[in-house]
């Protein structure tokens, strides 16, 4: 599985022989690969006017291009804001609550992300093909899809250590602009142009996987909530800046502490583990039917409902597992 930004073909459909040769070396003679573009065909076409574009069939004859449009930027942020506003309004009747939940379209974004990740995973696992995933810049929906696909495919990415490595590799080192995307929150009156909850959408999708496969992930919901909190406001430097270059210039590693070092301490680590975990070497294929996608109540409703009983139940499960 590969990831990249869009090819810079431009309005004149320029060719890049180096890109063509690079992708050509990945496939043997007669093999076919898949390119998953997370933009619509129309958006990819329009990108040519500003220097971008997509791979022309004539130059990438061994690759089949598939468009799977996924929202990013302002539409995704507005969806997040609508959902948070609905969740924080206790006066809603059942009909109005369901209507506002649907109109936010957040669960549709979750479904789209999981569906595209499943497509990438199927290309690798069932078609035994190479797959290249890209959107525009390759730092948003591209990372969302490749990271989710690896959780689906690779049991090592479903361990606590493996998941941390996945986040470091697929989000932090790959250049997801955390500072721009997580500058404020859904409750802020500011509407920053480049803000978008892509990382939150990824965490939500992982939560959906943990709910559908409760024994297959070594970590629990508490880890996902902690990652969400630290992406937006943190005492650690792990999610600071927009790229490795910025972190190097700001000397983040020298002047801040790592979130991973903190949560891997024995006295903290056990809080994030799933006591029901059992190693599953198989690929986990999530259901993306509407009935299977649920609202992540532990995050979106945690400020308006007490979690005491859920916390006590979780502690009791941990106790019983230790005794047995």
mmCIF file of C-alpha atoms in Angstrom:
data_model
loop_
_atom_site.group_PDB
_atom_site.id
_atom_site.type_symbol
_atom_site.label_atom_id
_atom_site.label_comp_id
_atom_site.label_asym_id
_atom_site.label_seq_id
_atom_site.Cartn_x
_atom_site.Cartn_y
_atom_site.Cartn_z
ATOM 1 C CA UNK A 1 0.000 0.000 0.000
ATOM 2 C CA UNK A 2 1.302 3.421 -0.983
ATOM 3 C CA UNK A 3 0.166 6.976 -0.354
ATOM 4 C CA UNK A 4 0.995 10.254 -2.047
ATOM 5 C CA UNK A 5 -0.308 13.663 -2.993
ATOM 6 C CA UNK A 6 -1.969 14.275 -6.364
ATOM 7 C CA UNK A 7 0.150 14.299 -9.532
ATOM 8 C CA UNK A 8 0.870 17.808 -10.813
ATOM 9 C CA UNK A 9 -0.305 17.349 -14.395
ATOM 10 C CA UNK A 10 -1.830 20.806 -14.686
ATOM 11 C CA UNK A 11 -4.121 22.098 -17.459
ATOM 12 C CA UNK A 12 -1.679 20.976 -20.156
ATOM 13 C CA UNK A 13 -1.623 17.391 -18.835
ATOM 14 C CA UNK A 14 2.107 17.361 -18.259
ATOM 15 C CA UNK A 15 3.784 14.000 -17.765
ATOM 16 C CA UNK A 16 6.250 13.078 -15.061
ATOM 17 C CA UNK A 17 8.430 10.252 -16.349
ATOM 18 C CA UNK A 18 9.954 9.738 -12.902
ATOM 19 C CA UNK A 19 6.520 9.165 -11.301
ATOM 20 C CA UNK A 20 5.529 6.794 -14.088
ATOM 21 C CA UNK A 21 8.769 4.845 -13.709
ATOM 22 C CA UNK A 22 8.399 4.691 -9.934
ATOM 23 C CA UNK A 23 4.905 3.217 -10.083
ATOM 24 C CA UNK A 24 5.979 0.977 -12.946
ATOM 25 C CA UNK A 25 8.663 -0.688 -10.812
ATOM 26 C CA UNK A 26 6.061 -1.726 -8.239
ATOM 27 C CA UNK A 27 4.143 -3.957 -10.660
ATOM 28 C CA UNK A 28 5.454 -6.994 -12.492
ATOM 29 C CA UNK A 29 4.607 -7.490 -16.141
ATOM 30 C CA UNK A 30 0.928 -8.271 -16.526
ATOM 31 C CA UNK A 31 0.053 -7.158 -12.975
ATOM 32 C CA UNK A 32 -2.531 -4.489 -12.291
ATOM 33 C CA UNK A 33 -2.707 -2.032 -9.433
ATOM 34 C CA UNK A 34 -5.399 0.245 -8.065
ATOM 35 C CA UNK A 35 -5.308 3.996 -7.516
ATOM 36 C CA UNK A 36 -7.893 5.191 -4.979
ATOM 37 C CA UNK A 37 -8.496 8.921 -5.329
ATOM 38 C CA UNK A 38 -10.407 10.334 -2.354
ATOM 39 C CA UNK A 39 -11.779 13.161 -4.521
ATOM 40 C CA UNK A 40 -14.648 13.010 -6.967
ATOM 41 C CA UNK A 41 -13.771 12.737 -10.657
ATOM 42 C CA UNK A 42 -15.062 16.288 -11.123
ATOM 43 C CA UNK A 43 -12.916 17.654 -8.269
ATOM 44 C CA UNK A 44 -9.849 15.916 -9.666
ATOM 45 C CA UNK A 45 -10.565 17.421 -13.072
ATOM 46 C CA UNK A 46 -10.999 20.896 -11.617
ATOM 47 C CA UNK A 47 -7.701 20.536 -9.746
ATOM 48 C CA UNK A 48 -5.892 20.593 -13.095
ATOM 49 C CA UNK A 49 -6.700 24.282 -13.414
ATOM 50 C CA UNK A 50 -4.542 24.997 -10.356
ATOM 51 C CA UNK A 51 -1.698 22.691 -11.343
ATOM 52 C CA UNK A 52 -2.963 19.417 -9.860
ATOM 53 C CA UNK A 53 -4.814 16.562 -11.479
ATOM 54 C CA UNK A 54 -4.850 12.805 -11.601
ATOM 55 C CA UNK A 55 -3.102 9.932 -13.369
ATOM 56 C CA UNK A 56 -3.980 9.675 -17.102
ATOM 57 C CA UNK A 57 -4.767 6.139 -18.257
ATOM 58 C CA UNK A 58 -2.382 6.440 -21.189
ATOM 59 C CA UNK A 59 0.602 6.974 -18.876
ATOM 60 C CA UNK A 60 -0.411 4.537 -16.137
ATOM 61 C CA UNK A 61 -1.845 1.701 -18.203
ATOM 62 C CA UNK A 62 -1.332 -0.951 -15.487
ATOM 63 C CA UNK A 63 -3.242 1.038 -12.899
ATOM 64 C CA UNK A 64 -7.003 1.263 -12.517
ATOM 65 C CA UNK A 65 -8.206 4.516 -10.983
ATOM 66 C CA UNK A 66 -11.147 4.509 -8.569
ATOM 67 C CA UNK A 67 -12.737 7.690 -7.232
ATOM 68 C CA UNK A 68 -14.189 7.541 -3.716
ATOM 69 C CA UNK A 69 -15.152 11.113 -2.756
ATOM 70 C CA UNK A 70 -14.607 12.040 0.874
ATOM 71 C CA UNK A 71 -15.335 15.409 2.430
ATOM 72 C CA UNK A 72 -12.529 17.438 3.927
ATOM 73 C CA UNK A 73 -12.057 21.007 5.084
ATOM 74 C CA UNK A 74 -15.030 23.266 5.727
ATOM 75 C CA UNK A 75 -17.852 20.749 4.997
ATOM 76 C CA UNK A 76 -16.417 18.276 7.495
ATOM 77 C CA UNK A 77 -15.880 20.965 10.132
ATOM 78 C CA UNK A 78 -19.450 22.237 9.694
ATOM 79 C CA UNK A 79 -20.722 18.679 10.086
ATOM 80 C CA UNK A 80 -18.776 18.360 13.341
ATOM 81 C CA UNK A 81 -20.143 21.673 14.620
ATOM 82 C CA UNK A 82 -23.749 20.698 13.841
ATOM 83 C CA UNK A 83 -23.342 17.386 15.632
ATOM 84 C CA UNK A 84 -21.812 18.958 18.755
ATOM 85 C CA UNK A 85 -24.546 21.600 18.870
ATOM 86 C CA UNK A 86 -27.232 18.914 18.642
ATOM 87 C CA UNK A 87 -25.567 16.806 21.340
ATOM 88 C CA UNK A 88 -25.364 19.777 23.701
ATOM 89 C CA UNK A 89 -29.038 20.749 23.336
ATOM 90 C CA UNK A 90 -30.994 18.907 26.080
ATOM 91 C CA UNK A 91 -34.323 20.423 25.001
ATOM 92 C CA UNK A 92 -34.627 18.432 21.767
ATOM 93 C CA UNK A 93 -37.530 16.060 21.271
ATOM 94 C CA UNK A 94 -36.852 12.623 19.831
ATOM 95 C CA UNK A 95 -37.887 13.644 16.301
ATOM 96 C CA UNK A 96 -35.822 16.840 16.371
ATOM 97 C CA UNK A 97 -32.790 15.008 17.794
ATOM 98 C CA UNK A 98 -32.884 12.362 15.083
ATOM 99 C CA UNK A 99 -33.426 15.056 12.447
ATOM 100 C CA UNK A 100 -30.447 17.102 13.600
ATOM 101 C CA UNK A 101 -28.276 14.003 13.875
ATOM 102 C CA UNK A 102 -29.102 13.116 10.279
ATOM 103 C CA UNK A 103 -28.681 16.668 8.991
ATOM 104 C CA UNK A 104 -25.206 16.891 10.549
ATOM 105 C CA UNK A 105 -24.140 14.049 8.201
ATOM 106 C CA UNK A 106 -21.383 13.028 10.619
ATOM 107 C CA UNK A 107 -22.292 9.335 10.510
ATOM 108 C CA UNK A 108 -22.271 9.524 6.710
ATOM 109 C CA UNK A 109 -18.653 10.708 6.886
ATOM 110 C CA UNK A 110 -17.833 7.790 9.187
ATOM 111 C CA UNK A 111 -19.443 5.375 6.733
ATOM 112 C CA UNK A 112 -17.570 6.892 3.769
ATOM 113 C CA UNK A 113 -14.210 6.626 5.565
ATOM 114 C CA UNK A 114 -14.775 3.015 6.606
ATOM 115 C CA UNK A 115 -16.045 2.065 3.135
ATOM 116 C CA UNK A 116 -13.008 3.551 1.392
ATOM 117 C CA UNK A 117 -10.620 1.930 3.875
ATOM 118 C CA UNK A 118 -12.347 -1.422 3.273
ATOM 119 C CA UNK A 119 -11.912 -0.933 -0.466
ATOM 120 C CA UNK A 120 -8.176 -0.320 -0.036
ATOM 121 C CA UNK A 121 -7.917 -3.355 2.250
ATOM 122 C CA UNK A 122 -9.770 -5.535 -0.256
ATOM 123 C CA UNK A 123 -7.398 -4.491 -3.034
ATOM 124 C CA UNK A 124 -4.482 -5.681 -0.904
ATOM 125 C CA UNK A 125 -5.992 -8.756 0.745
ATOM 126 C CA UNK A 126 -8.462 -10.218 -1.735
ATOM 127 C CA UNK A 127 -7.156 -8.929 -5.049
ATOM 128 C CA UNK A 128 -3.537 -9.323 -3.907
ATOM 129 C CA UNK A 129 -2.794 -6.059 -5.683
ATOM 130 C CA UNK A 130 -0.810 -2.961 -4.894
ATOM 131 C CA UNK A 131 -2.865 0.102 -4.097
ATOM 132 C CA UNK A 132 -1.972 3.796 -4.173
ATOM 133 C CA UNK A 133 -4.168 6.164 -2.141
ATOM 134 C CA UNK A 134 -4.173 9.908 -2.607
ATOM 135 C CA UNK A 135 -6.368 12.959 -2.440
ATOM 136 C CA UNK A 136 -5.077 16.465 -3.050
ATOM 137 C CA UNK A 137 -2.167 17.110 -0.678
ATOM 138 C CA UNK A 138 -1.907 13.572 0.685
ATOM 139 C CA UNK A 139 -1.993 14.731 4.319
ATOM 140 C CA UNK A 140 -5.688 14.388 5.207
ATOM 141 C CA UNK A 141 -8.127 11.840 3.779
ATOM 142 C CA UNK A 142 -5.183 9.933 2.319
ATOM 143 C CA UNK A 143 -3.789 9.296 5.800
ATOM 144 C CA UNK A 144 -7.257 8.514 7.133
ATOM 145 C CA UNK A 145 -7.758 5.747 4.558
ATOM 146 C CA UNK A 146 -4.295 4.183 4.737
ATOM 147 C CA UNK A 147 -4.252 4.176 8.550
ATOM 148 C CA UNK A 148 -7.723 2.624 8.801
ATOM 149 C CA UNK A 149 -6.886 0.024 6.163
ATOM 150 C CA UNK A 150 -3.858 -1.060 8.197
ATOM 151 C CA UNK A 151 -5.944 -1.451 11.357
ATOM 152 C CA UNK A 152 -8.339 -3.634 9.356
ATOM 153 C CA UNK A 153 -5.569 -5.721 7.776
ATOM 154 C CA UNK A 154 -2.752 -5.937 10.282
ATOM 155 C CA UNK A 155 -3.256 -7.406 13.788
ATOM 156 C CA UNK A 156 -0.050 -5.728 14.984
ATOM 157 C CA UNK A 157 -1.677 -2.319 14.374
ATOM 158 C CA UNK A 158 -4.455 -3.361 16.753
ATOM 159 C CA UNK A 159 -2.075 -3.647 19.711
ATOM 160 C CA UNK A 160 -1.351 -0.676 21.951
ATOM 161 C CA UNK A 161 2.270 -0.395 20.817
ATOM 162 C CA UNK A 162 1.405 -1.054 17.171
ATOM 163 C CA UNK A 163 -1.340 1.559 17.194
ATOM 164 C CA UNK A 164 1.039 4.154 18.603
ATOM 165 C CA UNK A 165 3.501 3.296 15.847
ATOM 166 C CA UNK A 166 0.734 3.608 13.274
ATOM 167 C CA UNK A 167 -0.189 7.095 14.498
ATOM 168 C CA UNK A 168 3.435 8.172 14.530
ATOM 169 C CA UNK A 169 4.024 6.864 11.002
ATOM 170 C CA UNK A 170 0.745 7.599 9.248
ATOM 171 C CA UNK A 171 -0.249 10.884 10.895
ATOM 172 C CA UNK A 172 2.645 12.619 12.623
ATOM 173 C CA UNK A 173 5.637 11.775 10.419
ATOM 174 C CA UNK A 174 3.481 11.844 7.256
ATOM 175 C CA UNK A 175 2.701 15.506 7.906
ATOM 176 C CA UNK A 176 -0.914 15.821 8.957
ATOM 177 C CA UNK A 177 -1.184 19.532 9.853
ATOM 178 C CA UNK A 178 -2.466 19.140 13.412
ATOM 179 C CA UNK A 179 -1.926 22.806 14.273
ATOM 180 C CA UNK A 180 -4.146 23.975 11.403
ATOM 181 C CA UNK A 181 -6.767 21.223 11.571
ATOM 182 C CA UNK A 182 -7.177 21.215 15.363
ATOM 183 C CA UNK A 183 -6.594 24.918 16.019
ATOM 184 C CA UNK A 184 -9.851 25.360 17.921
ATOM 185 C CA UNK A 185 -12.908 23.208 18.585
ATOM 186 C CA UNK A 186 -16.501 22.789 17.472
ATOM 187 C CA UNK A 187 -17.609 25.074 20.302
ATOM 188 C CA UNK A 188 -15.516 28.009 19.095
ATOM 189 C CA UNK A 189 -17.216 30.925 17.358
ATOM 190 C CA UNK A 190 -14.207 31.266 15.070
ATOM 191 C CA UNK A 191 -14.483 29.546 11.695
ATOM 192 C CA UNK A 192 -10.942 29.018 10.543
ATOM 193 C CA UNK A 193 -10.644 28.105 6.887
ATOM 194 C CA UNK A 194 -8.237 25.196 7.300
ATOM 195 C CA UNK A 195 -9.741 23.633 10.412
ATOM 196 C CA UNK A 196 -11.203 20.126 9.984
ATOM 197 C CA UNK A 197 -11.597 17.128 12.325
ATOM 198 C CA UNK A 198 -9.889 14.513 10.125
ATOM 199 C CA UNK A 199 -8.045 12.957 13.062
ATOM 200 C CA UNK A 200 -11.246 12.837 15.098
ATOM 201 C CA UNK A 201 -12.982 11.099 12.191
ATOM 202 C CA UNK A 202 -10.204 8.498 12.201
ATOM 203 C CA UNK A 203 -10.606 7.946 15.960
ATOM 204 C CA UNK A 204 -14.379 7.605 15.511
ATOM 205 C CA UNK A 205 -13.850 4.955 12.830
ATOM 206 C CA UNK A 206 -11.457 3.047 15.107
ATOM 207 C CA UNK A 207 -14.108 3.212 17.842
ATOM 208 C CA UNK A 208 -16.613 1.708 15.380
ATOM 209 C CA UNK A 209 -14.138 -1.135 14.780
ATOM 210 C CA UNK A 210 -13.671 -1.665 18.523
ATOM 211 C CA UNK A 211 -17.447 -1.840 19.001
ATOM 212 C CA UNK A 212 -17.943 -4.339 16.176
ATOM 213 C CA UNK A 213 -14.879 -6.397 17.201
ATOM 214 C CA UNK A 214 -14.721 -5.994 21.009
ATOM 215 C CA UNK A 215 -12.023 -8.673 21.467
ATOM 216 C CA UNK A 216 -9.695 -7.710 18.593
ATOM 217 C CA UNK A 217 -8.204 -4.395 19.747
ATOM 218 C CA UNK A 218 -5.793 -4.381 22.681
ATOM 219 C CA UNK A 219 -6.726 -0.826 23.658
ATOM 220 C CA UNK A 220 -10.069 0.579 24.764
ATOM 221 C CA UNK A 221 -12.146 3.713 24.355
ATOM 222 C CA UNK A 222 -10.173 5.569 27.029
ATOM 223 C CA UNK A 223 -7.135 5.672 24.732
ATOM 224 C CA UNK A 224 -9.172 7.112 21.842
ATOM 225 C CA UNK A 225 -10.657 9.799 24.106
ATOM 226 C CA UNK A 226 -7.192 10.666 25.416
ATOM 227 C CA UNK A 227 -5.846 11.003 21.871
ATOM 228 C CA UNK A 228 -8.757 13.280 20.921
ATOM 229 C CA UNK A 229 -8.179 15.500 23.956
ATOM 230 C CA UNK A 230 -4.436 15.755 23.311
ATOM 231 C CA UNK A 231 -4.890 16.559 19.624
ATOM 232 C CA UNK A 232 -6.833 19.700 20.588
ATOM 233 C CA UNK A 233 -5.161 20.668 23.893
ATOM 234 C CA UNK A 234 -2.152 18.902 25.330
ATOM 235 C CA UNK A 235 0.609 19.179 27.887
ATOM 236 C CA UNK A 236 2.754 17.095 25.511
ATOM 237 C CA UNK A 237 4.472 17.915 22.235
ATOM 238 C CA UNK A 238 3.417 14.873 20.212
ATOM 239 C CA UNK A 239 0.704 16.626 18.189
ATOM 240 C CA UNK A 240 2.314 20.070 17.951
ATOM 241 C CA UNK A 241 3.001 21.833 14.625
ATOM 242 C CA UNK A 242 2.052 20.856 11.074
ATOM 243 C CA UNK A 243 5.006 18.779 9.910
ATOM 244 C CA UNK A 244 8.263 17.128 10.910
ATOM 245 C CA UNK A 245 10.122 20.142 9.509
ATOM 246 C CA UNK A 246 8.218 22.524 11.782
ATOM 247 C CA UNK A 247 8.758 20.266 14.791
ATOM 248 C CA UNK A 248 12.471 20.189 14.041
ATOM 249 C CA UNK A 249 12.689 23.975 13.677
ATOM 250 C CA UNK A 250 10.737 24.463 16.919
ATOM 251 C CA UNK A 251 12.853 21.818 18.689
ATOM 252 C CA UNK A 252 9.691 20.095 19.895
ATOM 253 C CA UNK A 253 11.397 16.837 20.897
ATOM 254 C CA UNK A 254 14.059 18.684 22.896
ATOM 255 C CA UNK A 255 11.698 21.069 24.707
ATOM 256 C CA UNK A 256 8.555 18.968 25.322
ATOM 257 C CA UNK A 257 7.606 15.551 26.652
ATOM 258 C CA UNK A 258 6.152 12.727 24.550
ATOM 259 C CA UNK A 259 2.575 11.606 25.031
ATOM 260 C CA UNK A 260 3.671 8.034 24.289
ATOM 261 C CA UNK A 261 6.236 8.063 27.109
ATOM 262 C CA UNK A 262 3.542 9.113 29.550
ATOM 263 C CA UNK A 263 0.848 6.618 28.604
ATOM 264 C CA UNK A 264 3.353 3.722 28.406
ATOM 265 C CA UNK A 265 4.253 4.096 32.070
ATOM 266 C CA UNK A 266 3.077 0.936 33.899
ATOM 267 C CA UNK A 267 0.881 2.925 36.288
ATOM 268 C CA UNK A 268 -0.864 4.593 33.317
ATOM 269 C CA UNK A 269 -0.714 1.905 30.632
ATOM 270 C CA UNK A 270 -3.200 -0.475 32.264
ATOM 271 C CA UNK A 271 -5.895 2.219 32.088
ATOM 272 C CA UNK A 272 -5.833 2.111 28.300
ATOM 273 C CA UNK A 273 -5.868 -1.664 27.818
ATOM 274 C CA UNK A 274 -8.907 -3.690 26.768
ATOM 275 C CA UNK A 275 -9.358 -6.482 29.359
ATOM 276 C CA UNK A 276 -11.327 -8.521 26.802
ATOM 277 C CA UNK A 277 -8.535 -8.468 24.213
ATOM 278 C CA UNK A 278 -7.637 -11.723 22.484
ATOM 279 C CA UNK A 279 -5.130 -11.762 19.636
ATOM 280 C CA UNK A 280 -6.932 -12.072 16.300
ATOM 281 C CA UNK A 281 -4.648 -12.806 13.358
ATOM 282 C CA UNK A 282 -7.484 -12.446 10.848
ATOM 283 C CA UNK A 283 -8.506 -9.416 8.822
ATOM 284 C CA UNK A 284 -11.456 -7.681 10.486
ATOM 285 C CA UNK A 285 -14.073 -6.588 7.963
ATOM 286 C CA UNK A 286 -16.429 -4.038 9.530
ATOM 287 C CA UNK A 287 -20.043 -3.678 8.497
ATOM 288 C CA UNK A 288 -20.743 -0.291 6.933
ATOM 289 C CA UNK A 289 -24.509 -0.709 6.795
ATOM 290 C CA UNK A 290 -26.355 2.289 8.251
ATOM 291 C CA UNK A 291 -27.663 0.158 11.113
ATOM 292 C CA UNK A 292 -24.087 -0.767 12.056
ATOM 293 C CA UNK A 293 -22.713 2.786 12.291
ATOM 294 C CA UNK A 294 -23.500 4.299 15.685
ATOM 295 C CA UNK A 295 -22.937 7.635 17.384
ATOM 296 C CA UNK A 296 -19.832 7.600 19.554
ATOM 297 C CA UNK A 297 -21.646 8.452 22.766
ATOM 298 C CA UNK A 298 -18.549 8.168 24.917
ATOM 299 C CA UNK A 299 -17.164 11.229 23.140
ATOM 300 C CA UNK A 300 -20.059 13.296 21.856
ATOM 301 C CA UNK A 301 -22.312 12.847 24.892
ATOM 302 C CA UNK A 302 -19.717 12.672 27.659
ATOM 303 C CA UNK A 303 -20.373 16.240 28.828
ATOM 304 C CA UNK A 304 -24.136 15.780 29.251
ATOM 305 C CA UNK A 305 -24.400 12.267 30.678
ATOM 306 C CA UNK A 306 -22.616 10.807 33.711
ATOM 307 C CA UNK A 307 -20.128 8.046 32.990
ATOM 308 C CA UNK A 308 -19.923 6.766 36.573
ATOM 309 C CA UNK A 309 -21.835 3.529 35.979
ATOM 310 C CA UNK A 310 -19.947 2.759 32.764
ATOM 311 C CA UNK A 311 -16.621 3.379 34.495
ATOM 312 C CA UNK A 312 -17.632 1.115 37.383
ATOM 313 C CA UNK A 313 -18.699 -1.629 34.967
ATOM 314 C CA UNK A 314 -15.380 -1.368 33.122
ATOM 315 C CA UNK A 315 -13.440 -1.631 36.375
ATOM 316 C CA UNK A 316 -15.467 -4.710 37.336
ATOM 317 C CA UNK A 317 -14.643 -6.366 33.991
ATOM 318 C CA UNK A 318 -10.948 -5.650 34.551
ATOM 319 C CA UNK A 319 -11.147 -7.135 38.058
ATOM 320 C CA UNK A 320 -12.873 -10.311 36.855
ATOM 321 C CA UNK A 321 -10.362 -10.814 34.052
ATOM 322 C CA UNK A 322 -7.444 -10.492 36.495
ATOM 323 C CA UNK A 323 -9.010 -13.029 38.863
ATOM 324 C CA UNK A 324 -9.440 -15.547 36.059
#
